[in-house]
Short mmCIF file of C-alpha atoms in Angstrom, two decimals:
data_model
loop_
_atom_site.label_atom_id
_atom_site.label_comp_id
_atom_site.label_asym_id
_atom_site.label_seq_id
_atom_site.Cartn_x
_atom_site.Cartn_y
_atom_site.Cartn_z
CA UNK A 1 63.63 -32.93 -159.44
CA UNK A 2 67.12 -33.49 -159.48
CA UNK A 3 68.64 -33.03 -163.09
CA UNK A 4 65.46 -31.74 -164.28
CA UNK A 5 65.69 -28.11 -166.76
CA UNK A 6 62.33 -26.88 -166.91
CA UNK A 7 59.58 -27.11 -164.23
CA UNK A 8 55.79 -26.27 -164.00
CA UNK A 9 53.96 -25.77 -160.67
CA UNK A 10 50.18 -26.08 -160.37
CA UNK A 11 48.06 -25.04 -158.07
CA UNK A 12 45.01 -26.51 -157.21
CA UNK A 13 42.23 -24.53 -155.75
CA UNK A 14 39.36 -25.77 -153.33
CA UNK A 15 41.22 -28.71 -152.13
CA UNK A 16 39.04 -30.31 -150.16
CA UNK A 17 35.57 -29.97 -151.51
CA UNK A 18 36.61 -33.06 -154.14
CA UNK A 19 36.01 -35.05 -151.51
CA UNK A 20 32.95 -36.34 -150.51
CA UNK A 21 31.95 -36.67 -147.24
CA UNK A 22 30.93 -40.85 -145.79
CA UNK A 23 26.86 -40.82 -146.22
CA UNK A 24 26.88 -41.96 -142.60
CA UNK A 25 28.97 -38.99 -141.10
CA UNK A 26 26.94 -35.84 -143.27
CA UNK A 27 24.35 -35.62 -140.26
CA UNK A 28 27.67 -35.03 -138.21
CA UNK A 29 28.47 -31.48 -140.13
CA UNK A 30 25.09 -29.99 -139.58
CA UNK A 31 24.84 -26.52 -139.19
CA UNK A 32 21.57 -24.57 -137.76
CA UNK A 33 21.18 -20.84 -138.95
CA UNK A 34 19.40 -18.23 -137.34
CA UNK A 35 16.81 -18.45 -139.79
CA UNK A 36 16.25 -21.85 -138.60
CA UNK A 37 17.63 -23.41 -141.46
CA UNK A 38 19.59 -26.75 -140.90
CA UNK A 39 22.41 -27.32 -143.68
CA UNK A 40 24.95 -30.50 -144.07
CA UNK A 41 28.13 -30.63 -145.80
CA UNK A 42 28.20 -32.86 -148.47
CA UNK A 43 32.27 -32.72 -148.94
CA UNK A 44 34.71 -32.41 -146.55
CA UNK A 45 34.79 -29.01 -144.83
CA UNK A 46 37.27 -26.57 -144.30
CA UNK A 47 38.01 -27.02 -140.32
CA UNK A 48 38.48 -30.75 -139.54
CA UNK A 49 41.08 -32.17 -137.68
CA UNK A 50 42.13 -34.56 -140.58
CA UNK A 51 40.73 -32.58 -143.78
CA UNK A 52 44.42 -31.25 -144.83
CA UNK A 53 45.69 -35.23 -144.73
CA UNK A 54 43.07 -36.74 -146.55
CA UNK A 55 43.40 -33.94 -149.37
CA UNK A 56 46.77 -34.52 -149.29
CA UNK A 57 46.62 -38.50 -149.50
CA UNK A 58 43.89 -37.93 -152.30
CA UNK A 59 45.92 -36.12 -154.43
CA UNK A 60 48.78 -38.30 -153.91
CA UNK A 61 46.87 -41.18 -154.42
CA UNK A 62 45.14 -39.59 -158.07
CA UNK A 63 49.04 -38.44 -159.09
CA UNK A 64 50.76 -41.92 -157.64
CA UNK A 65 51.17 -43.07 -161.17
CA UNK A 66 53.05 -39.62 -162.36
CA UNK A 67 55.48 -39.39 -159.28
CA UNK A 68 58.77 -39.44 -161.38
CA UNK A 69 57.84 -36.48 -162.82
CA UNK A 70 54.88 -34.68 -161.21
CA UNK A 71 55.22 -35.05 -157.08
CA UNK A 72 52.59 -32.85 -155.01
CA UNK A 73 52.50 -31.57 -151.68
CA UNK A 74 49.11 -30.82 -150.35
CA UNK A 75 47.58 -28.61 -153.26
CA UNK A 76 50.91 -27.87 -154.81
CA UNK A 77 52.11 -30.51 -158.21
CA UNK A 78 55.57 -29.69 -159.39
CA UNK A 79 56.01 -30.71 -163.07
CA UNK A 80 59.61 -31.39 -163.89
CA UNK A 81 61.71 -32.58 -166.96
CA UNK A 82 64.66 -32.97 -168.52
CA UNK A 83 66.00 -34.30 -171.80
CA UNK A 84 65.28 -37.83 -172.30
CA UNK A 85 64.07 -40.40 -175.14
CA UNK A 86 65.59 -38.49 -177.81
CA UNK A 87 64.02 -35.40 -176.59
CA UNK A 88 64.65 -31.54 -175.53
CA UNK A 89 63.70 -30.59 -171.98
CA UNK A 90 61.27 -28.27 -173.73
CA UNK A 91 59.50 -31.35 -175.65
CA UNK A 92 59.68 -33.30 -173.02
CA UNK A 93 58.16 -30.47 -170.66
CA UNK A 94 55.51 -30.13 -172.94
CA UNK A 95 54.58 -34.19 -173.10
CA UNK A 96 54.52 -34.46 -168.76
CA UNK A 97 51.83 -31.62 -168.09
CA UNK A 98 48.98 -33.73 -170.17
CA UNK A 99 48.36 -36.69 -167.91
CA UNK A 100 48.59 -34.76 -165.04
CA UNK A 101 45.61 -32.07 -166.83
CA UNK A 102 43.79 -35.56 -167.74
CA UNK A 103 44.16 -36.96 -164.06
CA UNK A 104 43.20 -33.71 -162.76
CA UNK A 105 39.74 -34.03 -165.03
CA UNK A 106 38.69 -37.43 -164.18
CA UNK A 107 39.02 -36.46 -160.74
CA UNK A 108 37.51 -33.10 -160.67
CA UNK A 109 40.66 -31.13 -159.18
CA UNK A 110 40.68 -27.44 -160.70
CA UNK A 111 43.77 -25.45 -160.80
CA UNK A 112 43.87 -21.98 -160.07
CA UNK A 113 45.19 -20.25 -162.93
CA UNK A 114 46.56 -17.03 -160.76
CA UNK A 115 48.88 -18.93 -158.96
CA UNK A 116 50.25 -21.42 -161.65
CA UNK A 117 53.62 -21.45 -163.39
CA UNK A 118 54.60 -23.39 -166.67
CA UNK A 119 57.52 -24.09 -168.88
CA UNK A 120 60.06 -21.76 -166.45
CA UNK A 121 63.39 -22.26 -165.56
CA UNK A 122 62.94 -22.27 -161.95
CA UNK A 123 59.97 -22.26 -159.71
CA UNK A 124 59.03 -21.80 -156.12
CA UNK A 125 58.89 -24.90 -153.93
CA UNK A 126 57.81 -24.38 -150.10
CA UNK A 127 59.65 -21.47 -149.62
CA UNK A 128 62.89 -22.27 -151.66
CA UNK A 129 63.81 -21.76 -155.55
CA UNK A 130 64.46 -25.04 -157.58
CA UNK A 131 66.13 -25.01 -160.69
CA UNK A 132 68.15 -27.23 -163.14
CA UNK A 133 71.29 -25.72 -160.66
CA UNK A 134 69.43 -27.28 -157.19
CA UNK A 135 67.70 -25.17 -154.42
CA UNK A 136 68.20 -22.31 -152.83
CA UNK A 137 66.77 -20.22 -150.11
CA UNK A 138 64.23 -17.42 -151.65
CA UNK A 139 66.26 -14.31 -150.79
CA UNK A 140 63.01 -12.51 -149.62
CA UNK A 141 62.48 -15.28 -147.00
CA UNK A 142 65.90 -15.01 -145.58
CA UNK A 143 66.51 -11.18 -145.53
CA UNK A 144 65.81 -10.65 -141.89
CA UNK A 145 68.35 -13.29 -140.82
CA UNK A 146 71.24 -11.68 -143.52
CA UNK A 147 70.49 -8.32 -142.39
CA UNK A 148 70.64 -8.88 -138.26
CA UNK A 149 72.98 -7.78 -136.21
CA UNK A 150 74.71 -9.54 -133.50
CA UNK A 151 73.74 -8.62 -129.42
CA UNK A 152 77.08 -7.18 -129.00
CA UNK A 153 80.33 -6.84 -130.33
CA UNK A 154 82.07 -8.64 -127.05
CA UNK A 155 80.10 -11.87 -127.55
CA UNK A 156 80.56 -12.72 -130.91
CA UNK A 157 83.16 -12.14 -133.54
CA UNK A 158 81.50 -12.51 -136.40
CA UNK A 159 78.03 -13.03 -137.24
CA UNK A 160 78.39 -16.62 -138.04
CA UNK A 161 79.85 -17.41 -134.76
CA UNK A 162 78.64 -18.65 -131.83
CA UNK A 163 79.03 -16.77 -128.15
CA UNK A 164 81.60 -17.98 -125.98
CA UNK A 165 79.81 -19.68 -123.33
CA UNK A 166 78.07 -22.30 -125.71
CA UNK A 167 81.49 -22.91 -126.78
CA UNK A 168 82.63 -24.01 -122.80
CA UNK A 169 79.31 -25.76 -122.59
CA UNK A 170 80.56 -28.26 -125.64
CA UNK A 171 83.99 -27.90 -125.22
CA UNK A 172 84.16 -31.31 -122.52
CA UNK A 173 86.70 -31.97 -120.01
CA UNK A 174 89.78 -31.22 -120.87
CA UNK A 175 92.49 -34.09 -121.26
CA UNK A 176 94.95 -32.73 -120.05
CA UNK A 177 93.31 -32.61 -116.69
CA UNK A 178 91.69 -36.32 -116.57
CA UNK A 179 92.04 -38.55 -114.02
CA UNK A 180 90.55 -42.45 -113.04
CA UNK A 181 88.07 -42.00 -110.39
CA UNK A 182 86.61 -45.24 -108.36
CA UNK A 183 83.50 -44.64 -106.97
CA UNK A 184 81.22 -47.25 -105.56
CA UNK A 185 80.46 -49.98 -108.02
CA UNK A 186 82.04 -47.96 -111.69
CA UNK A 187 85.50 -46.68 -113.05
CA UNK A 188 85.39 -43.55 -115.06
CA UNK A 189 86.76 -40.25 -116.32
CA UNK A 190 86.41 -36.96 -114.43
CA UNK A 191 88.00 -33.86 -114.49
#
């Protein structure tokens, strides 16, 4: 995303019921109700141990030809451009969301509207803000480690410091008190 100027995210909802489940594992889901009714899942249910990977290596594998500018994580595509081939960020930005929309339709992936963001100058990637300046930290994540205080005034400084006994624990021996030492079979250092 580096050197992009205008980004899109999209989020994709129901991310796993694209999938289909094997024809040999759908007795494997089966679920009795209290009516007595037996019912199989057809796609991939929410719950199983690998359902978040294969989603995620489906949609990776559906947007593998768009990965300059339209990587994914899990349910998440970020849409990113910047000026190239003679043209704006902005013409550009609006050329890179189509294949992804048509890739998205072949495969039958469904974006939820709610949660999408397009043509903005910066946009919210796992917990951080990208931009055409880099990332940074999203303030509202990171408030409760600005705003705490120190255990006491005695051992630490300054809030960016560490307390003095981790300090002796990486200082090391000091040089100025080494000595060889021959013990048994080695030579070393010791203090």
């Amino acid at each position: 995303m580096s050197g992009s100027i205008i980004f899109s995210a999209i989020d994709l909802t129901d991310g796993l019921y694209p999938i289909l489940m094997k024809e040999s594992d759908i007795p494997l889901t089966a679920v009795s109700t209290p009516s007595g009714m037996l019912w199989e899942w057809l796609v991939i249910p929410q719950g199983l141990k690998n359902a978040p990977a294969a989603s995620n290596r489906m949609v990776s594998h559906v947007l593998r030809p768009l990965r300059a500018f339209a990587p994914n994580y899990f349910d998440d595509i970020f849409v990113h451009s910047r000026a190239e081939d003679g043209l704006s960020a902005v013409n550009a930005h609006l050329r890179d969301p189509r294949p992804v929309f048509e890739k998205m339709r072949e495969n039958n992936l469904y974006a939820n509207l709610k949660k999408c963001v397009f043509c903005a100058p910066e946009i919210s990637v796992l917990g951080c803000y990208v931009s055409k300046d880099g990332a940074r930290a999203d303030p509202e994540k990171i408030s409760s480690i600005r705003t705490q205080e120190p255990d006491g005034a005695s051992s630490m400084a300054g809030s960016r410091q560490l307390p003095p006994q981790v300090y002796e624990r990486l200082r090391g021996p000091d040089p100025a008190n080494v000595f060889l030492v021959e013990e048994g079979r080695g030579v070393g250092l010791a203090s």
